[in-house]
Each structure stands twice: as structure tokens, then as C-alpha cells.
Coordinates of C-alpha atoms in Angstrom, one line a residue:
K1 CA -6.0 10.0 -12.0
H2 CA -6.1 9.6 -8.2
R3 CA -5.4 12.3 -5.7
K4 CA -4.4 10.8 -2.4
I5 CA -7.0 11.5 0.3
M6 CA -4.6 11.4 3.3
P7 CA -1.0 12.5 2.8
T8 CA 1.1 10.9 5.5
A9 CA 4.2 11.8 7.4
L10 CA 6.5 14.1 5.3
E11 CA 4.1 14.1 2.3
R12 CA 2.1 16.7 4.2
T13 CA 4.9 19.2 3.8
I14 CA 4.2 19.2 0.1
W15 CA 0.6 17.9 -0.6
G16 CA -2.7 18.7 0.8
F17 CA -5.7 16.4 1.5
G18 CA -7.8 15.2 -1.4
N19 CA -11.6 15.4 -1.4
G20 CA -12.6 11.9 -2.7
S21 CA -13.6 13.1 -6.1
T22 CA -10.8 11.2 -7.7
L23 CA -11.7 7.7 -6.5
P24 CA -12.7 6.1 -9.7
V25 CA -13.5 2.4 -10.3
Y26 CA -12.7 1.5 -13.9
E27 CA -14.7 -1.0 -15.9
T28 CA -12.2 -3.3 -17.7
S29 CA -12.3 -6.6 -19.6
I30 CA -11.1 -8.4 -16.5
G31 CA -13.5 -6.6 -14.0
K32 CA -13.9 -3.4 -12.2
I33 CA -10.6 -2.1 -10.9
G34 CA -10.1 0.6 -8.2
A35 CA -7.2 1.6 -5.9
A36 CA -6.4 3.2 -2.6
I37 CA -2.9 4.3 -1.7
C38 CA -1.2 3.3 1.6
W39 CA -3.0 4.8 4.6
E40 CA -6.2 5.3 2.6
N41 CA -6.7 1.5 2.9
R42 CA -7.4 2.1 6.6
M43 CA -10.3 4.5 5.9
P44 CA -13.6 2.6 6.2
L45 CA -15.7 5.2 4.3
L46 CA -13.3 5.3 1.5
R47 CA -13.4 1.5 1.1
T48 CA -17.2 1.7 1.4
A49 CA -17.3 4.1 -1.5
M50 CA -15.2 1.7 -3.6
Y51 CA -17.5 -1.2 -2.7
A52 CA -20.5 0.8 -3.6
K53 CA -19.0 1.4 -7.1
G54 CA -18.7 -2.4 -7.5
V55 CA -14.9 -2.8 -7.3
E56 CA -13.9 -6.4 -8.1
I57 CA -10.1 -5.9 -8.1
Y58 CA -8.9 -3.6 -5.4
C59 CA -5.3 -2.4 -5.7
A60 CA -3.5 -1.5 -2.5
P61 CA 0.0 -0.2 -3.1
T62 CA 1.9 0.6 0.1
A63 CA 5.2 0.9 1.9
D64 CA 4.0 -0.9 5.1
A65 CA 5.9 -4.1 5.7
R66 CA 4.5 -4.8 9.1
D67 CA 2.8 -8.2 9.6
V68 CA -0.5 -6.5 10.3
W69 CA -0.7 -5.2 6.7
Q70 CA -1.6 -8.7 5.4
A71 CA -4.3 -9.0 8.0
S72 CA -5.7 -5.6 6.9
I73 CA -5.8 -6.4 3.2
T74 CA -7.3 -9.8 4.0
H75 CA -10.1 -8.0 5.9
I76 CA -10.6 -5.7 2.9
A77 CA -10.9 -8.7 0.5
L78 CA -13.5 -10.3 2.8
E79 CA -15.3 -7.1 3.5
G80 CA -15.5 -6.0 -0.1
G81 CA -15.9 -9.4 -1.7
C82 CA -13.1 -8.5 -4.0
F83 CA -9.6 -9.6 -5.0
V84 CA -6.9 -7.5 -3.4
L85 CA -3.6 -6.9 -5.1
S86 CA -1.1 -5.3 -2.7
A87 CA 2.2 -4.2 -4.1
N88 CA 4.5 -3.5 -1.1
Q89 CA 7.7 -1.6 -1.4
F90 CA 11.0 -3.4 -1.1
C91 CA 14.2 -1.3 -0.8
R92 CA 17.7 -1.4 0.6
R93 CA 19.6 1.5 2.1
K94 CA 21.7 1.7 -1.1
D95 CA 18.5 2.5 -3.0
Y96 CA 18.5 6.0 -1.4
P97 CA 20.9 8.9 -1.7
P98 CA 23.4 9.0 1.2
A99 CA 22.0 10.9 4.3
P100 CA 24.1 13.5 6.1
E101 CA 26.2 11.9 8.8
Y102 CA 24.3 13.6 11.7
V103 CA 21.1 11.7 10.7
F104 CA 22.6 8.3 11.7
S105 CA 24.8 9.5 14.6
G106 CA 25.1 6.5 16.9
M107 CA 23.5 4.1 14.4
E108 CA 26.5 3.5 12.2
D109 CA 26.0 -0.3 12.4
D110 CA 22.8 0.2 10.4
L111 CA 24.5 1.9 7.5
N112 CA 25.2 -1.3 5.6
P113 CA 24.2 -0.5 2.0
D114 CA 22.6 -3.9 1.7
S115 CA 20.5 -3.6 4.8
V116 CA 16.8 -3.8 4.1
V117 CA 14.8 -0.6 4.8
C118 CA 11.4 -1.9 3.7
S119 CA 11.0 -5.7 3.4
G120 CA 8.2 -5.9 0.9
G121 CA 5.4 -8.5 1.3
S122 CA 3.5 -8.0 -1.9
V123 CA 0.5 -10.4 -2.0
I124 CA -2.7 -11.2 -3.8
I125 CA -5.8 -12.1 -1.7
S126 CA -9.0 -13.7 -3.0
P127 CA -12.5 -12.5 -2.1
S128 CA -12.7 -15.4 0.4
G129 CA -9.5 -14.3 2.2
T130 CA -7.2 -16.9 0.7
V131 CA -3.6 -16.0 -0.2
L132 CA -3.3 -16.6 -3.9
A133 CA 0.3 -15.4 -4.3
G134 CA 3.0 -14.1 -2.0
P135 CA 3.8 -12.6 0.3
N136 CA 7.0 -11.8 -1.5
Y137 CA 9.9 -10.7 0.7
E138 CA 12.5 -11.4 -2.0
G139 CA 12.7 -7.9 -3.5

């Protein structure tokens, strides 16, 4: 169980802030695994808590396809001396229900159902900052 510490954007209309009590690091046969969700990865004290628990495989799911994301998770791998697995959302406009017409007024050219909304970029980074797999922008 993990309660997100920092709900972002519209998530705040439904969920409140977590208190950090659900930031476990699990001992497994392949190493100690922990996770932070999306914007939580930009919280130094949250990461420090994970490092203090001995995280070896740090999972960082997100919907942030900006180039700076890979730099951020590379920093996390180096800072924590851990592997970072970042699953990054890939989706096209057709993956969402149709929005009311007024939402895209003046942006009709962007309504192609195959247009990419979030371009992915899933990647695995080693503790030394080396890209082991990815980034994947293929969907």
C-alpha cells in the first residue's frame, strides 16, 4: 500500500496529502524495492527516507514525458546508489473519452485520434547513472 504524499493538479479535488507512513521498502529475493509516484520523486526528504531504508530498486512511475525527467531519475540513481525503473505513461488522444467541443475550441487541428498526448520514455538507470534500457517512446 502506498498513499501518495503530494496529489498533483486535479488529483487534489479528490485526494488529500499523505503523511509518509505508507512509504515502505520491501525486502525481496532480488533486492529491496521501494517506489515514489510522479511528483514525489522531486521531494528530497522522501527520497532520503527511501535511501535510509536501503532501497536498491527504486520504482518511479510517472506521466512526465519531458526531457528533464530522465535527468531527474539519473540523479536519483546516483544519489541513492540504486537502480531506478521508471515506467512513463504513453497515450494517444483516442485512449481518452471524447472531450466536450468547447474544451478544444480553436485547437481542432490537435484532435487527431492518433496524436500523442504523453510520449512515454520508460527507462532503467543503473546506480552509476548508466541507461540500461530505454528510453522507450514507442508506446
